[in-house]
XYZ file of N, CA and C in Angstrom:
726
model
N -40.345 -76.493 63.468
C -41.430 -75.526 63.430
C -42.296 -75.812 62.209
N -43.544 -76.185 62.434
C -44.414 -76.595 61.341
C -45.144 -75.441 60.672
N -45.529 -74.447 61.444
C -46.266 -73.343 60.832
C -46.290 -72.130 61.749
N -46.503 -70.983 61.123
C -46.766 -69.736 61.839
C -48.149 -69.282 61.405
N -49.000 -69.038 62.366
C -50.384 -68.697 62.048
C -50.789 -67.407 62.740
N -51.480 -66.547 62.017
C -52.047 -65.330 62.587
C -53.565 -65.458 62.587
N -54.155 -65.222 63.735
C -55.603 -65.311 63.868
C -56.180 -63.961 64.276
N -56.943 -63.364 63.385
C -57.661 -62.102 63.635
C -56.727 -61.024 64.201
N -55.565 -60.912 63.606
C -54.544 -59.987 64.107
C -54.775 -58.578 63.576
N -54.805 -57.634 64.489
C -54.876 -56.214 64.143
C -53.815 -55.472 64.938
N -53.389 -54.343 64.386
C -52.403 -53.519 65.084
C -52.729 -52.056 64.845
N -52.784 -51.302 65.938
C -53.038 -49.867 65.867
C -51.855 -49.105 66.433
N -51.604 -47.939 65.875
C -50.563 -47.051 66.382
C -51.070 -45.622 66.297
N -51.077 -44.939 67.438
C -51.574 -43.569 67.452
C -53.015 -43.455 67.006
N -53.804 -44.484 67.300
C -55.203 -44.487 66.911
C -55.457 -44.879 65.469
N -54.392 -45.138 64.715
C -54.532 -45.497 63.301
C -54.441 -47.007 63.129
N -55.317 -47.554 62.288
C -55.277 -48.980 61.975
C -54.143 -49.254 60.996
N -53.121 -49.958 61.448
C -51.999 -50.320 60.577
C -52.247 -51.677 59.930
N -52.765 -52.626 60.713
C -53.176 -53.934 60.210
C -54.581 -54.226 60.711
N -55.375 -54.869 59.855
C -56.770 -55.118 60.203
C -57.154 -56.570 59.924
N -57.429 -57.303 60.989
C -58.011 -58.639 60.902
C -57.239 -59.560 59.954
N -55.961 -59.729 60.241
C -55.117 -60.596 59.419
C -55.295 -62.053 59.847
N -55.671 -62.894 58.893
C -55.772 -64.334 59.114
C -54.938 -65.027 58.046
N -53.850 -65.652 58.461
C -52.944 -66.259 57.487
C -52.112 -67.330 58.173
N -51.686 -68.312 57.386
C -50.794 -69.350 57.899
C -49.622 -69.512 56.945
N -48.416 -69.445 57.491
C -47.191 -69.633 56.716
C -46.652 -71.031 57.009
N -46.693 -71.893 56.011
C -46.202 -73.258 56.194
C -44.679 -73.292 56.205
N -44.141 -74.217 56.955
C -42.687 -74.345 57.076
C -42.080 -74.886 55.787
N -40.822 -74.478 55.548
C -40.064 -75.016 54.435
C -40.265 -74.312 53.113
N -40.926 -73.159 53.137
C -41.189 -72.416 51.909
C -40.683 -70.983 52.031
N -40.594 -70.320 50.863
C -40.349 -68.881 50.834
C -41.680 -68.198 50.571
N -42.092 -67.368 51.513
C -43.350 -66.635 51.421
C -43.024 -65.166 51.146
N -43.444 -64.642 50.009
C -43.149 -63.252 49.677
C -44.369 -62.379 49.935
N -44.119 -61.248 50.593
C -45.162 -60.263 50.864
C -44.983 -59.087 49.922
N -46.038 -58.748 49.183
C -46.004 -57.618 48.270
C -47.134 -56.660 48.624
N -47.063 -55.454 48.082
C -48.106 -54.465 48.324
C -47.535 -53.069 48.261
N -48.397 -52.056 48.203
C -47.926 -50.672 48.144
C -47.110 -50.296 49.375
N -46.299 -49.274 49.249
C -45.569 -48.747 50.406
C -46.569 -48.300 51.464
N -46.248 -48.587 52.723
C -47.123 -48.184 53.815
C -48.330 -49.073 54.012
N -48.338 -50.245 53.356
C -49.500 -51.131 53.455
C -49.545 -51.914 54.764
N -48.401 -51.987 55.481
C -48.360 -52.717 56.745
C -47.537 -53.984 56.715
N -46.789 -54.196 55.644
C -46.006 -55.436 55.503
C -44.933 -55.567 56.583
N -44.183 -54.492 56.814
C -43.124 -54.548 57.832
C -43.710 -54.747 59.221
N -44.834 -54.109 59.478
C -45.507 -54.300 60.762
C -45.899 -55.757 60.936
N -46.389 -56.362 59.879
C -46.832 -57.756 59.942
C -45.701 -58.681 60.368
N -44.533 -58.548 59.744
C -43.463 -59.492 60.100
C -42.859 -59.178 61.470
N -42.914 -57.914 61.898
C -42.412 -57.592 63.240
C -43.254 -58.252 64.332
N -44.513 -58.526 64.023
C -45.374 -59.205 64.983
C -44.970 -60.659 65.184
N -44.281 -61.226 64.187
C -43.979 -62.656 64.226
C -42.874 -62.986 65.221
N -41.921 -62.056 65.431
C -40.907 -62.342 66.459
C -40.970 -61.348 67.622
N -42.125 -60.743 67.780
C -42.452 -59.894 68.927
C -41.579 -58.644 69.036
N -41.170 -58.101 67.900
C -40.617 -56.748 67.955
C -41.712 -55.781 68.349
N -42.942 -56.128 67.976
C -44.137 -55.445 68.465
C -45.184 -56.518 68.744
N -46.207 -56.182 69.512
C -47.284 -57.121 69.822
C -48.595 -56.625 69.229
N -49.474 -57.540 68.812
C -50.736 -57.120 68.199
C -51.649 -56.406 69.184
N -52.443 -55.502 68.653
C -53.475 -54.854 69.456
C -54.611 -55.829 69.720
N -54.915 -56.631 68.713
C -55.941 -57.666 68.831
C -55.448 -58.926 68.123
N -56.030 -60.063 68.509
C -55.685 -61.323 67.864
C -54.439 -61.953 68.459
N -53.988 -63.018 67.820
C -52.824 -63.726 68.340
C -52.016 -64.350 67.207
N -50.738 -64.571 67.508
C -49.813 -65.233 66.588
C -49.434 -66.571 67.211
N -49.535 -67.636 66.424
C -49.300 -68.984 66.926
C -48.134 -69.645 66.203
N -47.322 -70.365 66.946
C -46.281 -71.216 66.373
C -46.605 -72.644 66.765
N -46.842 -73.475 65.768
C -47.258 -74.862 66.024
C -48.447 -74.915 66.977
N -49.350 -73.951 66.818
C -50.564 -73.922 67.616
C -50.425 -73.289 68.985
N -49.220 -72.820 69.333
C -48.977 -72.225 70.653
C -48.803 -70.716 70.507
N -49.509 -69.965 71.329
C -49.410 -68.505 71.309
C -47.966 -68.084 71.592
N -47.433 -67.177 70.762
C -46.024 -66.795 70.935
C -45.775 -66.062 72.247
N -46.820 -65.574 72.897
C -46.633 -64.946 74.205
C -46.183 -65.956 75.257
N -46.333 -67.241 74.949
C -45.907 -68.284 75.883
C -44.431 -68.638 75.747
N -43.758 -68.053 74.745
C -42.342 -68.330 74.529
C -41.483 -67.226 75.145
N -40.329 -67.596 75.651
C -39.348 -66.603 76.067
C -38.954 -65.779 74.851
N -39.005 -64.459 74.959
C -38.834 -63.610 73.781
C -37.434 -63.723 73.183
N -36.416 -63.921 74.016
C -35.048 -64.055 73.488
C -34.909 -65.344 72.691
N -35.433 -66.437 73.236
C -35.382 -67.702 72.509
C -36.223 -67.646 71.241
N -37.348 -66.938 71.322
C -38.198 -66.778 70.140
C -37.433 -66.095 69.015
N -36.686 -65.054 69.353
C -35.960 -64.303 68.326
C -34.736 -65.050 67.816
N -34.265 -66.011 68.580
C -33.216 -66.896 68.053
C -33.812 -67.838 67.016
N -35.006 -68.324 67.275
C -35.649 -69.258 66.356
C -36.251 -68.547 65.142
N -36.609 -67.286 65.322
C -37.178 -66.501 64.221
C -36.299 -65.275 64.044
N -35.292 -65.400 63.185
C -34.351 -64.308 62.958
C -34.906 -63.275 61.996
N -34.194 -62.161 61.881
C -34.658 -61.086 61.002
C -33.477 -60.406 60.340
N -33.628 -60.137 59.043
C -32.629 -59.420 58.255
C -33.316 -58.213 57.635
N -32.703 -57.047 57.795
C -33.330 -55.798 57.360
C -32.749 -55.316 56.028
N -33.304 -54.210 55.547
C -32.836 -53.599 54.296
C -31.365 -53.222 54.398
N -30.980 -52.619 55.509
C -29.585 -52.320 55.804
C -29.050 -53.387 56.752
N -27.778 -53.728 56.588
C -27.221 -54.856 57.340
C -27.181 -54.619 58.851
N -27.013 -53.377 59.299
C -26.957 -53.056 60.732
C -25.940 -53.925 61.474
N -24.735 -53.993 60.929
C -23.678 -54.756 61.589
C -23.075 -53.950 62.732
N -22.510 -54.660 63.704
C -21.838 -54.007 64.817
C -20.429 -53.597 64.393
N -19.891 -52.561 65.020
C -18.500 -52.181 64.759
C -17.584 -53.352 65.114
N -16.560 -53.534 64.313
C -15.610 -54.607 64.586
C -15.440 -55.512 63.390
N -15.014 -56.724 63.648
C -14.719 -57.658 62.564
C -15.943 -58.497 62.203
N -15.809 -59.171 61.079
C -16.835 -60.127 60.665
C -17.020 -61.195 61.737
N -15.907 -61.694 62.271
C -15.967 -62.715 63.310
C -16.729 -62.223 64.535
N -16.480 -60.982 64.945
C -17.191 -60.410 66.093
C -18.699 -60.472 65.882
N -19.125 -60.137 64.674
C -20.555 -60.102 64.373
C -21.174 -61.490 64.383
N -20.509 -62.443 63.765
C -21.074 -63.789 63.681
C -21.128 -64.458 65.052
N -20.143 -64.178 65.895
C -20.087 -64.800 67.220
C -21.038 -64.154 68.228
N -21.534 -62.976 67.928
C -22.239 -62.168 68.928
C -23.405 -62.921 69.576
N -24.332 -63.411 68.772
C -25.510 -64.077 69.322
C -25.183 -65.325 70.113
N -24.399 -66.248 69.548
C -24.047 -67.454 70.303
C -23.315 -67.160 71.615
N -22.428 -66.152 71.619
C -21.717 -65.808 72.855
C -22.681 -65.333 73.935
N -23.707 -64.588 73.533
C -24.707 -64.128 74.503
C -25.414 -65.303 75.176
N -25.522 -66.407 74.448
C -26.200 -67.591 74.984
C -25.235 -68.558 75.654
N -23.977 -68.124 75.834
C -23.017 -68.939 76.557
C -22.249 -69.939 75.722
N -22.420 -69.889 74.408
C -21.666 -70.802 73.545
C -20.235 -70.298 73.394
N -19.289 -71.215 73.349
C -17.880 -70.829 73.262
C -17.232 -71.254 71.949
N -17.635 -72.380 71.424
C -17.021 -72.894 70.196
C -17.914 -72.575 69.000
N -17.643 -71.451 68.357
C -18.449 -70.995 67.228
C -17.602 -71.076 65.968
N -18.047 -71.863 65.026
C -17.289 -72.095 63.798
C -17.607 -71.001 62.783
N -16.894 -69.891 62.878
C -17.135 -68.746 61.995
C -16.940 -69.137 60.535
N -15.928 -69.957 60.265
C -15.650 -70.362 58.884
C -16.835 -71.100 58.274
N -17.515 -71.879 59.089
C -18.685 -72.623 58.606
C -19.763 -71.667 58.103
N -20.034 -70.627 58.875
C -21.091 -69.688 58.483
C -20.667 -68.830 57.296
N -19.387 -68.512 57.204
C -18.896 -67.806 56.020
C -19.072 -68.672 54.780
N -18.774 -69.942 54.914
C -18.923 -70.858 53.785
C -20.379 -70.956 53.341
N -21.290 -70.992 54.296
C -22.716 -71.093 53.977
C -23.170 -69.918 53.110
N -22.659 -68.714 53.420
C -23.107 -67.532 52.672
C -22.189 -67.207 51.501
N -21.259 -68.117 51.199
C -20.446 -67.969 49.996
C -19.297 -66.994 50.103
N -18.732 -66.842 51.305
C -17.593 -65.945 51.495
C -16.370 -66.743 51.946
N -15.195 -66.261 51.566
C -13.951 -66.952 51.893
C -13.639 -66.844 53.391
N -12.828 -67.797 53.863
C -12.469 -67.825 55.280
C -11.740 -66.567 55.724
N -10.986 -65.933 54.806
C -10.208 -64.755 55.205
C -11.078 -63.546 55.518
N -12.378 -63.647 55.292
C -13.276 -62.551 55.645
C -13.427 -62.402 57.151
N -13.133 -63.456 57.913
C -13.457 -63.422 59.338
C -12.728 -62.314 60.097
N -11.551 -61.930 59.640
C -10.794 -60.896 60.346
C -10.930 -59.511 59.716
N -11.758 -59.402 58.694
C -11.956 -58.103 58.055
C -12.887 -57.229 58.887
N -12.614 -55.926 58.871
C -13.519 -54.991 59.529
C -14.753 -54.814 58.658
N -15.917 -54.858 59.271
C -17.155 -54.810 58.486
C -17.312 -53.496 57.730
N -16.659 -52.434 58.210
C -16.767 -51.136 57.535
C -16.075 -51.136 56.180
N -15.223 -52.132 55.938
C -14.495 -52.207 54.671
C -15.177 -53.110 53.644
N -16.353 -53.625 53.975
C -17.055 -54.540 53.083
C -18.033 -53.792 52.187
N -18.320 -54.383 51.041
C -19.335 -53.823 50.148
C -20.723 -54.055 50.740
N -21.720 -53.386 50.170
C -23.085 -53.558 50.661
C -23.559 -54.994 50.557
N -23.237 -55.647 49.437
C -23.634 -57.038 49.271
C -22.943 -57.960 50.249
N -21.653 -57.710 50.508
C -20.915 -58.518 51.479
C -21.462 -58.307 52.880
N -21.776 -57.064 53.225
C -22.346 -56.787 54.542
C -23.675 -57.513 54.731
N -24.486 -57.549 53.687
C -25.776 -58.220 53.820
C -25.597 -59.725 53.990
N -24.601 -60.290 53.324
C -24.340 -61.721 53.514
C -23.823 -62.006 54.931
N -23.025 -61.078 55.473
C -22.581 -61.236 56.868
C -23.772 -61.129 57.808
N -24.696 -60.241 57.509
C -25.907 -60.126 58.321
C -26.682 -61.442 58.328
N -26.764 -62.083 57.172
C -27.441 -63.378 57.093
C -26.656 -64.435 57.864
N -25.322 -64.425 57.733
C -24.491 -65.382 58.472
C -24.663 -65.197 59.977
N -24.709 -63.947 60.427
C -24.909 -63.667 61.853
C -26.245 -64.223 62.331
N -27.267 -64.084 61.504
C -28.579 -64.632 61.839
C -28.536 -66.154 61.881
N -27.862 -66.762 60.910
C -27.765 -68.224 60.860
C -27.022 -68.795 62.064
N -26.087 -68.028 62.619
C -25.313 -68.505 63.772
C -26.196 -68.754 64.990
N -27.386 -68.160 65.008
C -28.338 -68.407 66.088
C -29.181 -69.659 65.843
N -28.928 -70.324 64.716
C -29.631 -71.546 64.319
C -31.152 -71.356 64.287
N -31.609 -70.403 63.493
C -33.048 -70.153 63.412
C -33.767 -71.216 62.582
N -35.066 -71.261 62.739
C -35.908 -72.105 61.891
C -36.648 -71.258 60.858
N -36.804 -69.982 61.173
C -37.492 -69.033 60.289
C -36.643 -67.775 60.205
N -36.561 -67.197 59.004
C -35.887 -65.907 58.853
C -36.841 -64.934 58.172
N -37.034 -63.790 58.796
C -37.853 -62.712 58.257
C -36.948 -61.763 57.491
N -37.318 -61.438 56.267
C -36.494 -60.600 55.395
C -37.279 -59.350 55.016
N -36.820 -58.199 55.482
C -37.501 -56.934 55.181
C -36.732 -56.198 54.085
N -37.084 -56.472 52.840
C -36.447 -55.870 51.668
C -34.915 -55.976 51.722
N -34.371 -57.164 51.853
C -32.926 -57.309 52.065
C -32.066 -56.930 50.874
N -32.653 -56.796 49.688
C -31.848 -56.484 48.497
C -32.171 -55.129 47.889
N -33.059 -54.363 48.500
C -33.519 -53.125 47.857
C -32.421 -52.079 47.718
N -31.369 -52.160 48.554
C -30.276 -51.186 48.475
C -29.061 -51.742 47.729
N -29.211 -52.919 47.108
C -28.072 -53.582 46.476
C -28.118 -53.469 44.957
N -26.950 -53.612 44.339
C -26.874 -53.618 42.876
C -27.394 -54.957 42.356
N -27.673 -55.056 41.033
C -28.256 -56.287 40.484
C -27.438 -57.545 40.749
N -26.104 -57.444 40.674
C -25.270 -58.628 40.911
C -25.395 -59.109 42.348
N -25.314 -58.179 43.304
C -25.448 -58.548 44.717
C -26.845 -59.073 45.012
N -27.844 -58.475 44.365
C -29.221 -58.944 44.535
C -29.359 -60.391 44.091
N -28.791 -60.714 42.947
C -28.851 -62.087 42.448
C -28.159 -63.051 43.401
N -27.024 -62.646 43.954
C -26.301 -63.499 44.896
C -27.130 -63.784 46.142
N -27.808 -62.756 46.654
C -28.643 -62.943 47.845
C -29.819 -63.856 47.526
N -30.455 -63.644 46.378
C -31.577 -64.497 45.990
C -31.149 -65.959 45.894
N -30.026 -66.198 45.235
C -29.528 -67.569 45.091
C -29.186 -68.169 46.450
N -28.615 -67.347 47.335
C -28.264 -67.818 48.674
C -29.508 -68.247 49.442
N -30.554 -67.431 49.413
C -31.772 -67.756 50.153
C -32.406 -69.038 49.618
N -32.420 -69.194 48.307
C -32.961 -70.423 47.718
C -32.154 -71.642 48.166
N -30.829 -71.502 48.222
C -29.980 -72.601 48.674
C -30.228 -72.931 50.143
N -30.373 -71.894 50.971
C -30.605 -72.113 52.398
C -31.936 -72.810 52.635
N -32.941 -72.429 51.867
C -34.239 -73.096 51.998
C -34.098 -74.586 51.725
N -33.390 -74.918 50.683
C -33.276 -76.316 50.275
C -32.312 -77.118 51.149
N -31.160 -76.519 51.502
C -30.142 -77.250 52.255
C -30.480 -77.365 53.736
N -31.006 -76.291 54.315
C -31.249 -76.263 55.755
C -32.721 -76.368 56.108
N -33.579 -76.473 55.081
C -35.028 -76.574 55.284
C -35.564 -75.406 56.113
N -35.069 -74.221 55.803
C -35.511 -73.025 56.508
C -36.773 -72.452 55.871
N -37.490 -71.690 56.663
C -38.668 -70.964 56.197
C -38.321 -69.488 56.122
N -38.735 -68.835 55.042
C -38.472 -67.409 54.873
C -39.779 -66.665 54.621
N -39.911 -65.522 55.261
C -41.011 -64.600 54.971
C -40.356 -63.309 54.511
N -40.543 -62.971 53.244
C -39.705 -61.999 52.533
C -40.563 -60.861 51.990
N -40.336 -59.660 52.477
C -40.994 -58.471 51.931
C -40.206 -57.975 50.728
N -40.900 -57.732 49.627
C -40.240 -57.170 48.452
C -41.191 -56.246 47.704
N -40.625 -55.190 47.115
C -41.384 -54.328 46.205
C -41.076 -54.668 44.755
N -40.254 -55.676 44.553
C -39.832 -56.078 43.216
C -40.670 -57.279 42.772
N -41.602 -57.039 41.856
C -42.499 -58.110 41.423
C -41.735 -59.267 40.778
N -40.711 -58.937 39.996
C -39.935 -59.992 39.351
C -39.189 -60.823 40.388
N -38.733 -60.175 41.440
C -38.069 -60.914 42.512
C -39.040 -61.874 43.184
N -40.241 -61.401 43.461
C -41.246 -62.275 44.070
C -41.499 -63.500 43.202
N -41.545 -63.298 41.891
C -41.749 -64.424 40.972
C -40.576 -65.395 41.012
N -39.365 -64.845 41.143
C -38.171 -65.697 41.113
C -38.020 -66.545 42.369
N -38.337 -65.966 43.518
C -37.994 -66.650 44.771
C -39.190 -67.195 45.542
N -40.359 -66.639 45.341
C -41.486 -66.980 46.200
C -42.176 -68.284 45.836
N -42.404 -69.123 46.826
C -43.279 -70.283 46.642
C -44.734 -69.843 46.749
N -44.993 -68.983 47.730
C -46.319 -68.409 47.927
C -46.170 -66.896 48.041
N -47.177 -66.169 47.563
C -47.127 -64.707 47.616
C -48.422 -64.178 48.228
N -48.273 -63.089 48.996
C -49.377 -62.502 49.751
C -49.428 -61.016 49.432
N -50.605 -60.517 49.067
C -50.778 -59.107 48.735
C -51.426 -58.390 49.909
N -50.709 -57.398 50.441
C -51.206 -56.593 51.560
C -51.497 -55.191 51.040
N -52.721 -54.728 51.244
C -53.135 -53.399 50.791
C -53.922 -52.733 51.911
N -53.511 -51.533 52.293
C -54.244 -50.782 53.306
C -54.403 -51.512 54.620
N -53.378 -52.292 55.001
C -53.424 -52.997 56.273
C -54.195 -54.299 56.253
N -54.674 -54.702 55.079
C -55.439 -55.939 54.967
C -54.755 -56.920 54.025
N -54.851 -58.195 54.350
C -54.376 -59.238 53.447
C -55.494 -59.500 52.447
N -55.312 -59.013 51.216
C -56.412 -59.040 50.247
C -56.344 -60.218 49.292
N -55.181 -60.867 49.168
C -55.070 -62.014 48.272
C -53.819 -62.802 48.628
N -53.834 -64.080 48.326
C -52.653 -64.919 48.513
C -52.814 -66.182 47.685
N -51.694 -66.821 47.411
C -51.737 -68.056 46.644
C -50.350 -68.449 46.195
N -50.275 -69.553 45.461
C -48.993 -69.936 44.876
C -48.530 -68.828 43.946
N -47.256 -68.521 43.999
C -46.743 -67.329 43.329
C -47.056 -67.311 41.839
N -46.770 -68.388 41.141
C -47.017 -68.419 39.708
C -48.468 -68.177 39.366
N -49.370 -68.793 40.121
C -50.796 -68.638 39.861
C -51.271 -67.227 40.172
N -50.776 -66.655 41.269
C -51.227 -65.320 41.654
C -50.854 -64.280 40.604
N -49.655 -64.397 40.042
C -49.221 -63.422 39.045
C -49.805 -63.699 37.660
N -49.907 -64.949 37.280
C -50.359 -65.272 35.926
C -51.875 -65.281 35.799
N -52.549 -65.686 36.860
C -54.011 -65.792 36.799
C -54.635 -65.145 38.036
N -54.459 -63.824 38.200
C -55.012 -63.160 39.388
C -56.528 -63.317 39.463
N -56.989 -63.757 40.621
C -58.420 -64.009 40.796
C -59.188 -62.749 41.158
N -58.475 -61.768 41.725
C -59.151 -60.572 42.220
C -58.726 -59.347 41.429
N -59.667 -58.429 41.265
C -59.393 -57.207 40.516
C -58.297 -56.383 41.174
N -58.293 -56.334 42.504
C -57.289 -55.534 43.201
C -55.889 -56.096 42.962
N -55.781 -57.406 42.833
C -54.489 -58.031 42.537
C -54.037 -57.672 41.131
N -54.951 -57.756 40.174
C -54.613 -57.410 38.792
C -54.173 -55.959 38.695
N -54.882 -55.057 39.384
C -54.519 -53.640 39.358
C -53.122 -53.422 39.925
N -52.815 -54.110 41.028
C -51.492 -53.931 41.629
C -50.400 -54.460 40.712
N -50.595 -55.629 40.155
C -49.597 -56.216 39.258
C -49.375 -55.330 38.041
N -50.445 -54.708 37.552
C -50.351 -53.836 36.377
C -49.840 -52.436 36.706
N -49.523 -52.193 37.987
C -49.007 -50.885 38.381
C -50.051 -49.798 38.426
N -51.301 -50.180 38.625
C -52.398 -49.218 38.632
C -53.031 -49.069 40.007
N -52.314 -49.539 41.021
C -52.815 -49.439 42.386
C -51.720 -48.895 43.274
N -51.989 -47.822 43.962
C -51.038 -47.280 44.939
C -51.805 -46.899 46.188
N -51.286 -47.322 47.323
C -51.932 -46.973 48.588
C -53.341 -47.489 48.711
N -53.663 -48.544 47.931
C -54.993 -49.126 48.017
C -55.995 -48.494 47.088
N -55.560 -47.544 46.258
C -56.474 -46.878 45.340
C -55.990 -47.059 43.912
N -56.921 -47.269 42.987
C -56.553 -47.409 41.584
C -56.226 -46.054 41.005
N -55.299 -46.060 40.045
C -54.907 -44.809 39.403
C -55.970 -44.367 38.410
């Protein structure tokens, strides 16, 4: 998968503009961090990428092909998603990791391999997920997503409910996965320092519009736009300066 592109994408709900005329391209092999005030439309934006919702206007392209031309189940295997809460199924770690591949008719699923990828011991496979810590559950959620062999993973604030140690572990894991498996990540975060640590490119969404983007270091250190500077300085909420 070479790129994900949005062309003139808008989304309305209940007559309200949630996203307005989004034009952006996410190159493969990078971590793309989305920042912006709460309610700016970031979660809506990434849900459009694997068709959890469809745009009101515009189109989303993968390698130049409209995603409406892809089978939605196969699309979601190739573009996985990890949420703020792990949302694991009742049962064991093994049950969760095997779930997606079994649905597709696969029989030989190496659970230990996926546990190793996310830095967990083999003995985790028989543990009940209800007995795991929040950080462990989130790593199992990532392992479950990886078992579908995705090319892109969408991350909707995956560390916001975790303690600092677990947050660091997840950040390090995502960086390793990008480098080892050449995966692409689109990561929503409200933590500016996190965006600086993990993001190759950063995108500022305000009031449903993509108002700025660029290489992460440059965007934070040398903001070109006043609205970006205001947001970084904590003087912008909901698209309005304090």
